[in-house]
Amino acid sequence: MRVLVAEDHQVLARTVATGLRRQSMAVDVTGSGDEAERMCLRTDYDVLILDRDLPVLTGDEVCRRLRALADPPRILLLTAAGEITDKVYGLQELGADDYLAKPFDFVELVARVRALSRRAPGQTPAALCHAGITLDRARREARVAGRPVGLTPKEFAVLHLLVEARGRHVTHDHLVRTVWDEHLDPRTTAVRATVSRLRGKLGGPDTITADTGLGYRLHGLPGPLR
């Protein structure tokens, strides 16, 4: 899942971004409304966490403009304006998908972001199963041949895309865009290293193949694990 946090309070923005990344999300951050709009126009975000009080272009105006798009991201307004009238205005007049007032509990923010991503078109069900692997998206848990396997947030996110593809190739660029944020060095070996660790946890080097020009593909588990 890819999320944009548009928040001009730098400490809060960093805290939210760090917490969401620990939940296997790819997160970009901006502190201005005009940049938030530009980033949404060039990147397909699943969820936009949007502060209403942003410089240059207010969050309200960003929300209005994005709602005019054919396929806008799900928008969660995150703001200090927490009166009922504020919430009604944000949801009905601005067209936001959800509204959370500050201060807030981080676990609630995560739950709301996940709920919004499930409502987006084309999202997968809570449980994914393929090639002997079962992923519980709600609990962020993985089972291989029925046995629990501990995964880091990045490993879980990469495996999720591979399981979701059901044996089809997933390109390197798609993994970078979906699992990592825009600041990842394109020359990095992060994707290769993550896939290598996954192979070890799934049971061997042949569980995930890397095909030149096509990308990565998930295969069935080795015989002993079945």
GROMACS .gro file of C-alpha atoms in nm:
model
  226
    1MET     CA    1   0.000   0.000   0.000
    2ARG     CA    2   0.131   0.347  -0.085
    3VAL     CA    3   0.038   0.645   0.133
    4LEU     CA    4   0.105   1.017   0.110
    5VAL     CA    5   0.118   1.215   0.434
    6ALA     CA    6   0.052   1.587   0.373
    7GLU     CA    7   0.126   1.754   0.708
    8ASP     CA    8   0.320   2.076   0.772
    9HIS     CA    9   0.406   1.987   1.134
   10GLN     CA   10   0.738   1.819   1.063
   11VAL     CA   11   0.766   1.618   1.383
   12LEU     CA   12   0.412   1.482   1.348
   13ALA     CA   13   0.465   1.406   0.979
   14ARG     CA   14   0.785   1.211   1.051
   15THR     CA   15   0.621   1.024   1.339
   16VAL     CA   16   0.320   0.921   1.131
   17ALA     CA   17   0.537   0.822   0.834
   18THR     CA   18   0.771   0.613   1.048
   19GLY     CA   19   0.481   0.435   1.216
   20LEU     CA   20   0.309   0.356   0.886
   21ARG     CA   21   0.631   0.224   0.734
   22ARG     CA   22   0.656  -0.016   1.026
   23GLN     CA   23   0.313  -0.141   0.918
   24SER     CA   24   0.452  -0.242   0.574
   25MET     CA   25   0.331   0.071   0.396
   26ALA     CA   26   0.529   0.281   0.148
   27VAL     CA   27   0.502   0.640   0.266
   28ASP     CA   28   0.588   0.975   0.107
   29VAL     CA   29   0.569   1.304   0.298
   30THR     CA   30   0.508   1.665   0.201
   31GLY     CA   31   0.444   1.980   0.401
   32SER     CA   32   0.254   2.192   0.148
   33GLY     CA   33  -0.079   2.163  -0.027
   34ASP     CA   34   0.045   2.248  -0.375
   35GLU     CA   35   0.311   1.978  -0.356
   36ALA     CA   36   0.056   1.728  -0.224
   37GLU     CA   37  -0.159   1.790  -0.531
   38ARG     CA   38   0.137   1.754  -0.769
   39MET     CA   39   0.249   1.430  -0.603
   40CYS     CA   40  -0.101   1.282  -0.629
   41LEU     CA   41  -0.115   1.372  -0.998
   42ARG     CA   42   0.208   1.187  -1.076
   43THR     CA   43   0.179   0.893  -0.831
   44ASP     CA   44  -0.108   0.652  -0.770
   45TYR     CA   45  -0.150   0.669  -0.393
   46ASP     CA   46  -0.393   0.435  -0.222
   47VAL     CA   47  -0.455   0.677   0.066
   48LEU     CA   48  -0.381   1.045   0.122
   49ILE     CA   49  -0.359   1.159   0.486
   50LEU     CA   50  -0.433   1.528   0.450
   51ASP     CA   51  -0.402   1.808   0.703
   52ARG     CA   52  -0.661   2.079   0.638
   53ASP     CA   53  -0.431   2.363   0.744
   54LEU     CA   54  -0.151   2.348   0.486
   55PRO     CA   55   0.054   2.635   0.340
   56VAL     CA   56   0.036   2.757  -0.022
   57LEU     CA   57  -0.278   2.549  -0.095
   58THR     CA   58  -0.507   2.451   0.189
   59GLY     CA   59  -0.598   2.091   0.252
   60ASP     CA   60  -0.961   2.181   0.182
   61GLU     CA   61  -0.872   2.300  -0.168
   62VAL     CA   62  -0.650   1.999  -0.231
   63CYS     CA   63  -0.938   1.772  -0.136
   64ARG     CA   64  -1.177   1.954  -0.369
   65ARG     CA   65  -0.933   1.942  -0.661
   66LEU     CA   66  -0.845   1.576  -0.618
   67ARG     CA   67  -1.212   1.482  -0.599
   68ALA     CA   68  -1.247   1.610  -0.956
   69LEU     CA   69  -1.007   1.341  -1.080
   70ALA     CA   70  -1.133   1.024  -1.244
   71ASP     CA   71  -0.950   0.801  -0.995
   72PRO     CA   72  -0.849   1.000  -0.685
   73PRO     CA   73  -0.681   0.847  -0.380
   74ARG     CA   74  -0.887   0.777  -0.071
   75ILE     CA   75  -0.860   1.090   0.144
   76LEU     CA   76  -0.837   1.094   0.523
   77LEU     CA   77  -0.857   1.445   0.663
   78LEU     CA   78  -0.636   1.475   0.973
   79THR     CA   79  -0.698   1.803   1.153
   80ALA     CA   80  -0.733   1.985   1.482
   81ALA     CA   81  -1.084   2.095   1.381
   82GLY     CA   82  -1.280   1.824   1.558
   83GLU     CA   83  -1.629   1.962   1.603
   84ILE     CA   84  -1.921   1.770   1.452
   85THR     CA   85  -1.984   2.055   1.207
   86ASP     CA   86  -1.620   2.034   1.092
   87LYS     CA   87  -1.648   1.661   1.032
   88VAL     CA   88  -1.975   1.695   0.843
   89TYR     CA   89  -1.826   1.970   0.628
   90GLY     CA   90  -1.515   1.765   0.552
   91LEU     CA   91  -1.709   1.454   0.458
   92GLN     CA   92  -2.005   1.607   0.277
   93GLU     CA   93  -1.881   1.935   0.133
   94LEU     CA   94  -1.515   1.857   0.068
   95GLY     CA   95  -1.573   1.496  -0.030
   96ALA     CA   96  -1.324   1.331   0.205
   97ASP     CA   97  -1.355   0.957   0.264
   98ASP     CA   98  -1.276   0.977   0.635
   99TYR     CA   99  -1.204   1.233   0.905
  100LEU     CA  100  -0.983   1.205   1.215
  101ALA     CA  101  -0.937   1.484   1.466
  102LYS     CA  102  -0.611   1.565   1.645
  103PRO     CA  103  -0.497   1.449   1.893
  104PHE     CA  104  -0.549   1.089   1.790
  105ASP     CA  105  -0.434   0.738   1.877
  106PHE     CA  106  -0.196   0.597   1.619
  107VAL     CA  107  -0.360   0.255   1.625
  108GLU     CA  108  -0.685   0.421   1.518
  109LEU     CA  109  -0.510   0.602   1.234
  110VAL     CA  110  -0.364   0.273   1.108
  111ALA     CA  111  -0.704   0.103   1.130
  112ARG     CA  112  -0.868   0.384   0.934
  113VAL     CA  113  -0.597   0.383   0.664
  114ARG     CA  114  -0.632   0.006   0.622
  115ALA     CA  115  -1.011   0.035   0.607
  116LEU     CA  116  -0.982   0.300   0.335
  117SER     CA  117  -0.745   0.084   0.132
  118ARG     CA  118  -0.991  -0.205   0.146
  119ARG     CA  119  -1.262   0.021   0.006
  120ALA     CA  120  -1.047   0.125  -0.291
  121PRO     CA  121  -1.129  -0.042  -0.625
  122GLY     CA  122  -0.936  -0.357  -0.702
  123GLN     CA  123  -0.822  -0.425  -0.349
  124THR     CA  124  -0.772  -0.784  -0.239
  125PRO     CA  125  -0.956  -0.965   0.044
  126ALA     CA  126  -0.816  -0.986   0.397
  127ALA     CA  127  -0.667  -1.334   0.339
  128LEU     CA  128  -0.458  -1.426   0.035
  129CYS     CA  129  -0.357  -1.783  -0.050
  130HIS     CA  130  -0.131  -1.907  -0.328
  131ALA     CA  131   0.140  -2.170  -0.376
  132GLY     CA  132   0.118  -2.294  -0.017
  133ILE     CA  133   0.145  -1.944   0.128
  134THR     CA  134  -0.130  -1.773   0.327
  135LEU     CA  135  -0.118  -1.404   0.413
  136ASP     CA  136  -0.347  -1.241   0.668
  137ARG     CA  137  -0.350  -0.877   0.563
  138ALA     CA  138  -0.535  -0.758   0.873
  139ARG     CA  139  -0.294  -0.918   1.121
  140ARG     CA  140   0.013  -0.887   0.896
  141GLU     CA  141   0.085  -1.257   0.946
  142ALA     CA  142   0.225  -1.513   0.702
  143ARG     CA  143   0.202  -1.892   0.697
  144VAL     CA  144   0.407  -2.119   0.476
  145ALA     CA  145   0.265  -2.469   0.437
  146GLY     CA  146   0.055  -2.395   0.746
  147ARG     CA  147   0.347  -2.283   0.962
  148PRO     CA  148   0.387  -1.922   1.083
  149VAL     CA  149   0.683  -1.735   0.935
  150GLY     CA  150   0.819  -1.412   1.077
  151LEU     CA  151   0.857  -1.139   0.816
  152THR     CA  152   0.978  -0.781   0.832
  153PRO     CA  153   0.734  -0.514   0.707
  154LYS     CA  154   0.917  -0.488   0.372
  155GLU     CA  155   0.931  -0.866   0.332
  156PHE     CA  156   0.559  -0.893   0.401
  157ALA     CA  157   0.479  -0.617   0.151
  158VAL     CA  158   0.690  -0.775  -0.124
  159LEU     CA  159   0.546  -1.122  -0.060
  160HIS     CA  160   0.196  -0.975  -0.063
  161LEU     CA  161   0.249  -0.843  -0.417
  162LEU     CA  162   0.395  -1.174  -0.533
  163VAL     CA  163   0.112  -1.378  -0.382
  164GLU     CA  164  -0.144  -1.137  -0.524
  165ALA     CA  165   0.009  -1.183  -0.871
  166ARG     CA  166  -0.054  -1.561  -0.848
  167GLY     CA  167   0.244  -1.676  -1.048
  168ARG     CA  168   0.261  -1.378  -1.283
  169HIS     CA  169   0.566  -1.156  -1.294
  170VAL     CA  170   0.595  -0.847  -1.075
  171THR     CA  171   0.839  -0.594  -1.213
  172HIS     CA  172   1.121  -0.439  -1.013
  173ASP     CA  173   0.976  -0.092  -1.077
  174HIS     CA  174   0.634  -0.193  -0.946
  175LEU     CA  175   0.790  -0.328  -0.626
  176VAL     CA  176   0.984  -0.006  -0.578
  177ARG     CA  177   0.680   0.216  -0.639
  178THR     CA  178   0.452   0.015  -0.412
  179VAL     CA  179   0.673  -0.099  -0.124
  180TRP     CA  180   0.933   0.177  -0.098
  181ASP     CA  181   0.891   0.553  -0.104
  182GLU     CA  182   1.005   0.801  -0.369
  183HIS     CA  183   1.340   0.864  -0.199
  184LEU     CA  184   1.470   0.514  -0.269
  185ASP     CA  185   1.786   0.527  -0.477
  186PRO     CA  186   1.702   0.353  -0.809
  187ARG     CA  187   2.046   0.190  -0.798
  188THR     CA  188   1.978   0.030  -0.460
  189THR     CA  189   1.991  -0.343  -0.402
  190ALA     CA  190   1.707  -0.324  -0.148
  191VAL     CA  191   1.461  -0.518  -0.365
  192ARG     CA  192   1.712  -0.791  -0.445
  193ALA     CA  193   1.814  -0.822  -0.080
  194THR     CA  194   1.452  -0.843   0.038
  195VAL     CA  195   1.370  -1.110  -0.220
  196SER     CA  196   1.681  -1.304  -0.119
  197ARG     CA  197   1.571  -1.309   0.247
  198LEU     CA  198   1.222  -1.417   0.142
  199ARG     CA  199   1.363  -1.709  -0.054
  200GLY     CA  200   1.536  -1.832   0.259
  201LYS     CA  201   1.220  -1.805   0.467
  202LEU     CA  202   1.004  -1.972   0.202
  203GLY     CA  203   1.233  -2.270   0.170
  204GLY     CA  204   1.485  -2.220  -0.108
  205PRO     CA  205   1.621  -2.016  -0.401
  206ASP     CA  206   1.370  -2.156  -0.649
  207THR     CA  207   1.062  -2.027  -0.463
  208ILE     CA  208   1.103  -1.683  -0.624
  209THR     CA  209   1.272  -1.644  -0.961
  210ALA     CA  210   1.410  -1.326  -1.117
  211ASP     CA  211   1.360  -1.323  -1.493
  212THR     CA  212   1.552  -1.060  -1.689
  213GLY     CA  213   1.321  -0.802  -1.842
  214LEU     CA  214   1.012  -0.946  -1.674
  215GLY     CA  215   1.057  -0.924  -1.299
  216TYR     CA  216   1.006  -1.155  -1.002
  217ARG     CA  217   0.773  -1.454  -0.995
  218LEU     CA  218   0.650  -1.670  -0.708
  219HIS     CA  219   0.657  -2.047  -0.761
  220GLY     CA  220   0.525  -2.339  -0.560
  221LEU     CA  221   0.700  -2.437  -0.240
  222PRO     CA  222   0.969  -2.707  -0.238
  223GLY     CA  223   0.851  -3.066  -0.198
  224PRO     CA  224   0.950  -3.115   0.170
  225LEU     CA  225   0.740  -2.816   0.277
  226ARG     CA  226   0.416  -2.935   0.118
   0.00000   0.00000   0.00000
